[in-house]
Amino acid sequence: MNEDTYDVIIVGGGAAGLNAALVLTRARRRVLVVDAGAPRNRFAAHMHGFLTRDGFSPLELLALGRAEVRGYGGEILAGRAVSATGEAGAFEVTVELAEPDATRTTGGTATFTARRLVIASGLRDELPTIPGLAEQWGTGAIACPYCDGWEARDLRLGVIATGPMSIHQATLVRQWSADVTFVGPLTDDLDPAVREGLEARGVRIIATEISSVLSSADGTLTGVALADGTTLDLDRLFVGPRLQANDELLRQLGAETAEGPMGAWTASDFTGLTSVPGVWVAGNSGNAGALVVVAAGMGAMAGAALNADLVAAETRAAVEAARAGSTRTPV
Ligand SMILES: Cc1cc2nc3c(=O)[nH]c(=O)nc-3n(C[C@H](O)[C@H](O)[C@H](O)COP(=O)(O)OP(=O)(O)OC[C@H]3O[C@@H](n4cnc5c(N)ncnc54)[C@H](O)[C@@H]3O)c2cc1C
């Protein structure tokens, strides 16, 4: 094995990747985290639902996490991993470096080798194309009531009718406010039982297309303009974005997918081990529904399982060496 080989390369330095790195560096593993620096919740000023860190800045959480990982000797590299090949014991990851480094670079890219991989690259939220919506994402326009519902309690809430998941969202957010409007053309052909349930709980249904999302001069969301020329005043707008896993490397490596509530997603066991030996997945790239604390937990679990896998490989090698009468101290 090349002595430059890392024990583990972790692709993605969000909560999942950094927690995997923390566990693995504390297990005295040589760890490289490659991070493109665009965590999914970067649009939000505050993070909720994480015990002892409720209301904390998501970016500050990651800055603290990077410092902890570096404190145990982990390396964190700014860049995007663009390819991953190989097999357990000898993976190769090619990275487009954010800041080309003369010692490692060939034309702005560098290739690193590792015995194991953790892919913790998150997912992309693809918003419906409604003018004014993207500007509100993470402030006035939100997706997850467990993240931001408390702050929206008793306010005037809208839910954009985008697909079946938005029916679930409209039903759910009624828990946080009695003033909920489910708005968009999908509401036209609502299942009668669903419509009855929403109406029985006082959810207003407006089957008119949203033409734009409205904001005040200071950037506060004020409502939506509808295609019929009317305006609906709102304080928060719930959106169900299309979720797209950042799973290109997992596909390159041949990891299998399984159908779930969010469509085809990378399949793994309870530790995050994929169908490819030596490759773990953690966080939103392994579970679209994982909140920050869950993503961090998945990273910790993957880190511990991966370390155990390395220990098992090292034990096998030590036994073989001992049987062969080698006097070399096994790694
Ligand atoms: C607006 C908004 C608000 C939210 N609020 C909350 C909240 O209050 N509480 C909560 O629990 N959850 C919240 N979430 C969900 C939260 O964002 C996720 O749970 C969390 O980000 C998942 O962590 P992760 O590590 O899996 O992925 P991420 O945090 O997305 O991190 C993945 C990292 O991998 C990097 N990456 C991707 N591809 C590559 C590559 N090829 N090479 C190198 N790096 C790569 C990305 O740039 C990113 O830095 C919110 C989400 C959104 C969109």
Coordinates of C-alpha atoms and ligand atoms in Angstrom, one line a residue:
M1 CA 0.0 0.0 0.0
N2 CA 1.2 3.5 -0.9
E3 CA 2.1 5.4 2.3
D4 CA 0.2 8.4 1.0
T5 CA -3.0 6.3 1.2
Y6 CA -5.6 7.6 3.6
D7 CA -7.5 5.1 5.8
V8 CA -10.6 7.0 4.8
I9 CA -11.7 9.7 2.3
I10 CA -14.9 11.3 3.3
V11 CA -16.7 13.2 0.5
G12 CA -18.8 16.0 2.0
G13 CA -18.1 18.0 5.1
G14 CA -21.6 18.6 6.4
A15 CA -22.9 17.3 9.7
A16 CA -22.7 13.7 8.4
G17 CA -19.2 13.8 6.9
L18 CA -17.7 15.7 9.8
N19 CA -19.2 13.5 12.4
A20 CA -17.8 10.4 10.6
A21 CA -14.5 12.2 10.5
L22 CA -14.6 13.0 14.2
V23 CA -15.2 9.3 15.1
L24 CA -12.6 8.1 12.7
T25 CA -9.8 10.6 13.6
R26 CA -10.5 9.8 17.3
A27 CA -10.0 6.2 16.3
R28 CA -6.5 7.2 15.1
R29 CA -7.4 6.8 11.5
R30 CA -5.8 8.9 8.7
V31 CA -8.7 10.9 7.4
L32 CA -9.2 13.2 4.4
V33 CA -12.5 15.2 4.2
V34 CA -13.2 16.7 0.7
D35 CA -15.8 19.4 0.9
A36 CA -17.4 21.6 -1.8
G37 CA -18.7 23.9 1.0
A38 CA -22.3 24.1 0.1
P39 CA -24.3 22.5 2.9
R40 CA -28.0 22.2 2.1
N41 CA -29.2 24.4 5.0
R42 CA -26.8 27.3 4.2
F43 CA -29.8 29.4 3.3
A44 CA -31.1 29.3 6.9
A45 CA -29.7 31.6 9.7
H46 CA -30.8 29.2 12.4
M47 CA -31.0 25.5 12.9
H48 CA -33.6 23.8 15.0
G49 CA -34.2 20.4 16.5
F50 CA -30.6 19.6 17.4
L51 CA -30.4 19.0 21.2
T52 CA -28.3 21.7 22.9
R53 CA -27.8 23.5 19.6
D54 CA -31.4 24.6 19.0
G55 CA -31.3 28.0 17.2
F56 CA -27.6 27.7 16.4
S57 CA -26.1 28.9 13.1
P58 CA -25.8 25.9 10.7
L59 CA -22.5 27.3 9.3
E60 CA -21.1 27.9 12.7
L61 CA -21.9 24.3 13.7
L62 CA -19.8 23.1 10.7
A63 CA -17.0 25.6 11.5
L64 CA -16.8 24.1 15.0
G65 CA -16.9 20.6 13.6
R66 CA -14.0 21.3 11.2
A67 CA -11.9 22.6 14.1
E68 CA -12.7 19.5 16.1
V69 CA -11.7 17.2 13.3
R70 CA -8.5 19.1 12.6
G71 CA -7.8 19.0 16.3
Y72 CA -7.5 15.2 16.0
G73 CA -5.3 15.4 12.9
G74 CA -8.0 15.1 10.2
E75 CA -7.3 16.9 6.9
I76 CA -10.1 19.0 5.3
L77 CA -9.7 20.0 1.7
A78 CA -11.9 22.5 -0.1
G79 CA -12.9 21.1 -3.4
R80 CA -15.3 18.9 -5.3
A81 CA -14.7 15.1 -5.7
V82 CA -15.5 14.5 -9.4
S83 CA -14.7 10.8 -9.7
A84 CA -14.3 7.7 -7.4
T85 CA -13.1 4.4 -8.6
G86 CA -11.5 1.2 -7.2
E87 CA -12.3 -1.3 -4.6
A88 CA -11.9 -1.8 -0.8
G89 CA -8.3 -1.2 0.1
A90 CA -7.5 0.8 -3.0
F91 CA -10.0 3.6 -3.9
E92 CA -9.0 6.6 -6.0
V93 CA -10.9 9.9 -5.6
T94 CA -10.2 12.8 -8.0
V95 CA -10.9 16.2 -6.7
E96 CA -11.3 19.6 -8.4
L97 CA -9.5 21.8 -5.9
A98 CA -11.1 25.0 -4.8
E99 CA -7.7 26.5 -4.3
P100 CA -5.1 24.8 -6.6
D101 CA -2.1 23.7 -4.5
A102 CA 1.2 23.4 -6.4
T103 CA 2.3 20.4 -4.3
R104 CA -0.7 18.2 -5.2
T105 CA -2.2 19.6 -8.4
T106 CA -2.3 18.7 -12.0
G107 CA -4.3 21.4 -13.8
G108 CA -6.4 22.2 -10.7
T109 CA -7.2 18.5 -9.9
A110 CA -5.6 16.1 -7.6
T111 CA -6.1 12.3 -7.0
F112 CA -6.0 10.7 -3.6
T113 CA -6.1 7.1 -2.5
A114 CA -7.9 5.5 0.4
R115 CA -8.7 2.1 1.9
R116 CA -12.3 3.0 2.5
L117 CA -14.8 5.7 1.5
V118 CA -17.7 7.6 3.2
I119 CA -20.0 9.5 0.8
A120 CA -21.7 12.2 2.7
S121 CA -22.4 14.6 -0.1
G122 CA -26.0 15.5 0.8
L123 CA -28.8 16.4 -1.7
R124 CA -30.0 19.3 -3.8
D125 CA -33.4 20.9 -3.3
E126 CA -34.9 21.7 -6.7
L127 CA -37.5 24.4 -6.2
P128 CA -40.6 24.9 -8.4
T129 CA -39.9 27.7 -10.9
I130 CA -42.1 30.5 -9.4
P131 CA -40.6 34.0 -9.6
G132 CA -39.6 35.3 -6.2
L133 CA -39.5 31.9 -4.6
A134 CA -35.7 31.2 -4.6
E135 CA -35.0 34.6 -2.9
Q136 CA -37.2 33.5 0.0
W137 CA -35.8 30.0 0.4
G138 CA -34.7 29.3 3.9
T139 CA -36.4 32.4 5.4
G140 CA -40.0 33.1 4.2
A141 CA -40.2 29.9 2.1
I142 CA -39.5 26.7 4.1
A143 CA -39.9 23.0 3.7
C144 CA -39.7 21.3 7.1
P145 CA -42.1 22.1 9.9
Y146 CA -39.9 20.3 12.4
C147 CA -37.1 22.7 11.5
D148 CA -39.1 26.0 11.3
G149 CA -42.7 25.2 12.4
W150 CA -42.4 26.5 15.9
E151 CA -41.2 29.9 14.6
A152 CA -44.2 29.9 12.2
R153 CA -46.8 28.9 14.9
D154 CA -50.1 30.7 14.6
L155 CA -49.0 32.7 11.5
R156 CA -50.7 32.8 8.1
L157 CA -49.2 29.7 6.4
G158 CA -49.4 28.8 2.7
V159 CA -48.5 25.4 1.3
I160 CA -47.7 25.2 -2.4
A161 CA -49.5 22.3 -4.1
T162 CA -46.7 20.7 -6.0
G163 CA -47.3 16.9 -5.8
P164 CA -48.4 14.1 -3.4
M165 CA -45.8 15.1 -0.8
S166 CA -47.4 18.6 -0.6
I167 CA -50.7 17.0 0.5
H168 CA -48.9 15.5 3.4
Q169 CA -47.3 18.8 4.1
A170 CA -50.6 20.7 4.1
T171 CA -52.1 18.1 6.5
L172 CA -49.0 18.3 8.7
V173 CA -48.5 22.1 9.1
R174 CA -52.1 22.5 10.4
Q175 CA -50.5 21.3 13.6
W176 CA -48.7 24.6 13.9
S177 CA -51.4 27.1 12.8
A178 CA -55.1 27.2 12.3
D179 CA -54.6 29.6 9.4
V180 CA -53.4 27.3 6.5
T181 CA -54.1 27.7 2.8
F182 CA -53.2 24.9 0.3
V183 CA -52.7 26.7 -3.0
G184 CA -52.0 25.6 -6.5
P185 CA -53.6 23.8 -9.5
L186 CA -53.0 20.3 -8.0
T187 CA -55.8 21.0 -5.5
D188 CA -58.3 20.8 -8.5
D189 CA -58.2 17.0 -8.6
L190 CA -57.7 16.3 -5.0
D191 CA -58.9 12.9 -3.8
P192 CA -62.3 13.6 -2.2
A193 CA -61.3 11.9 1.1
V194 CA -58.1 14.1 1.3
R195 CA -60.1 17.2 0.5
E196 CA -62.7 16.3 3.2
G197 CA -59.9 15.8 5.8
L198 CA -58.2 19.1 5.0
E199 CA -61.5 21.1 5.0
A200 CA -62.7 19.4 8.2
R201 CA -59.5 20.8 9.9
G202 CA -60.1 24.3 8.5
V203 CA -57.4 24.2 5.7
R204 CA -58.5 26.6 2.9
I205 CA -58.0 25.2 -0.6
I206 CA -57.4 27.5 -3.6
A207 CA -56.9 25.7 -6.9
T208 CA -55.3 28.7 -8.7
E209 CA -51.7 28.8 -10.0
I210 CA -49.2 31.0 -8.1
S211 CA -47.7 33.5 -10.5
S212 CA -45.1 35.0 -8.1
V213 CA -44.0 35.1 -4.5
L214 CA -44.3 38.6 -3.0
S215 CA -41.8 40.3 -0.6
S216 CA -41.7 43.7 1.1
A217 CA -38.9 46.2 0.5
D218 CA -36.9 44.7 3.4
G219 CA -37.2 41.2 1.9
T220 CA -39.9 39.8 4.2
L221 CA -42.3 37.4 2.5
T222 CA -45.8 39.0 2.3
G223 CA -47.8 36.5 0.3
V224 CA -48.3 35.2 -3.2
A225 CA -49.8 36.7 -6.4
L226 CA -52.3 34.3 -8.1
A227 CA -52.9 33.8 -11.8
D228 CA -56.4 35.2 -11.4
G229 CA -55.0 38.6 -10.4
T230 CA -55.8 38.2 -6.7
T231 CA -53.2 38.2 -3.9
L232 CA -53.0 35.9 -0.9
D233 CA -51.4 37.5 2.2
L234 CA -49.1 35.0 4.0
D235 CA -46.3 35.0 6.6
R236 CA -44.7 31.8 5.6
L237 CA -44.9 29.6 2.5
F238 CA -44.2 25.9 2.7
V239 CA -42.7 24.3 -0.4
G240 CA -42.0 20.7 -1.2
P241 CA -38.8 20.9 -3.4
R242 CA -37.9 18.0 -5.7
L243 CA -35.1 16.2 -3.8
Q244 CA -32.1 15.1 -5.9
A245 CA -29.3 13.1 -4.1
N246 CA -25.7 14.2 -4.8
D247 CA -25.0 10.6 -5.6
E248 CA -22.9 10.7 -8.8
L249 CA -19.9 9.1 -7.1
L250 CA -22.1 6.4 -5.6
R251 CA -23.3 5.5 -9.1
Q252 CA -19.8 5.6 -10.5
L253 CA -18.8 3.1 -7.7
G254 CA -21.7 0.9 -8.6
A255 CA -23.7 1.3 -5.4
E256 CA -27.2 -0.1 -5.8
T257 CA -30.4 2.0 -5.2
A258 CA -33.7 1.0 -3.6
E259 CA -37.2 2.6 -4.1
G260 CA -38.3 4.7 -1.1
P261 CA -40.7 7.5 -0.4
M262 CA -38.5 10.0 -2.2
G263 CA -37.8 7.8 -5.2
A264 CA -34.7 5.7 -5.9
W265 CA -32.1 6.4 -3.2
T266 CA -28.8 4.6 -2.4
A267 CA -29.4 1.4 -0.5
S268 CA -27.5 0.7 2.6
D269 CA -27.6 -1.3 5.8
F270 CA -28.2 0.3 9.2
T271 CA -24.6 1.4 9.4
G272 CA -24.7 3.0 6.0
L273 CA -22.7 0.3 4.3
T274 CA -23.7 0.3 0.6
S275 CA -23.8 -2.7 -1.8
V276 CA -20.1 -1.9 -2.6
P277 CA -17.7 -3.3 0.0
G278 CA -15.7 -0.5 1.7
V279 CA -18.1 2.3 0.7
W280 CA -20.4 3.8 3.3
V281 CA -23.1 6.5 2.8
A282 CA -24.2 9.0 5.5
G283 CA -26.6 11.9 5.9
N284 CA -28.9 13.1 3.2
S285 CA -27.2 11.2 0.4
G286 CA -28.2 8.0 2.2
N287 CA -31.5 9.3 3.7
A288 CA -33.4 12.2 2.2
G289 CA -35.4 12.7 5.4
A290 CA -32.4 13.0 7.7
L291 CA -32.4 16.2 9.8
V292 CA -29.0 17.6 11.0
V293 CA -28.9 15.5 14.2
V294 CA -29.8 12.4 12.2
A295 CA -27.2 13.1 9.5
A296 CA -24.6 13.6 12.3
G297 CA -25.7 10.3 13.9
M298 CA -25.5 8.5 10.5
G299 CA -21.9 9.8 10.1
A300 CA -21.0 8.6 13.6
M301 CA -22.5 5.1 12.9
A302 CA -20.7 4.9 9.6
G303 CA -17.4 5.9 11.1
A304 CA -17.6 3.3 13.9
A305 CA -18.7 0.5 11.4
L306 CA -15.9 1.5 9.0
N307 CA -13.3 1.4 11.7
A308 CA -14.4 -2.1 12.8
D309 CA -14.1 -3.2 9.1
L310 CA -10.6 -1.9 9.0
V311 CA -9.7 -3.6 12.3
A312 CA -11.1 -6.9 10.9
A313 CA -8.9 -6.5 7.7
E314 CA -5.9 -5.7 9.8
T315 CA -6.5 -8.7 12.1
R316 CA -6.7 -11.0 9.0
A317 CA -3.5 -9.5 7.7
A318 CA -1.8 -9.9 11.1
V319 CA -2.8 -13.5 11.4
E320 CA -1.6 -14.3 7.9
A321 CA 1.7 -12.6 8.7
A322 CA 2.1 -14.4 12.0
R323 CA 1.4 -17.8 10.3
A324 CA 4.0 -17.0 7.7
G325 CA 6.4 -16.4 10.5
S326 CA 6.9 -12.7 9.8
T327 CA 8.6 -10.7 12.5
R328 CA 7.3 -7.4 11.0
T329 CA 5.0 -5.5 13.4
P330 CA 1.5 -5.7 11.7
V331 CA -0.3 -2.4 11.1
Ligands
LIG1 C1 -33.5 25.8 4.1 C2 -33.2 24.6 5.0 C3 -33.3 24.7 6.4 C4 -33.1 23.6 7.1 N1 -33.2 23.7 8.5 C5 -33.0 22.6 9.3 C6 -33.1 22.7 10.7 O1 -33.5 23.7 11.2 N2 -32.9 21.6 11.4 C7 -32.5 20.4 10.9 O2 -32.2 19.4 11.6 N3 -32.4 20.3 9.5 C8 -32.6 21.4 8.7 N4 -32.5 21.2 7.4 C9 -32.0 20.0 6.8 C10 -30.4 20.0 6.8 O3 -30.0 20.9 5.8 C11 -29.9 18.6 6.5 O4 -30.4 17.7 7.5 C12 -28.4 18.5 6.6 O5 -27.8 19.5 5.8 C13 -27.9 17.1 6.2 O6 -26.5 17.1 6.4 P1 -25.5 16.3 5.3 O7 -24.2 16.3 6.0 O8 -26.1 15.0 4.9 O9 -25.5 17.2 4.0 P2 -25.1 18.7 3.8 O10 -25.2 19.5 5.0 O11 -25.8 19.2 2.6 O12 -23.5 18.6 3.5 C14 -23.1 18.0 2.3 C15 -21.7 18.6 1.9 O13 -21.2 17.8 0.9 C16 -20.6 18.7 -0.1 N5 -20.6 18.0 -1.4 C17 -21.5 17.6 -2.2 N6 -21.0 17.0 -3.3 C18 -19.7 17.0 -3.1 C19 -18.6 16.5 -3.9 N7 -18.8 15.8 -5.0 N8 -17.3 16.7 -3.4 C20 -17.1 17.3 -2.3 N9 -18.1 17.8 -1.5 C21 -19.4 17.6 -1.9 C22 -21.6 19.9 -0.1 O14 -21.1 21.0 -0.7 C23 -21.9 20.0 1.4 O15 -20.9 20.9 2.0 C24 -32.7 22.3 6.5 C25 -32.6 22.3 5.1 C26 -32.9 23.4 4.4 C27 -32.8 23.3 2.9

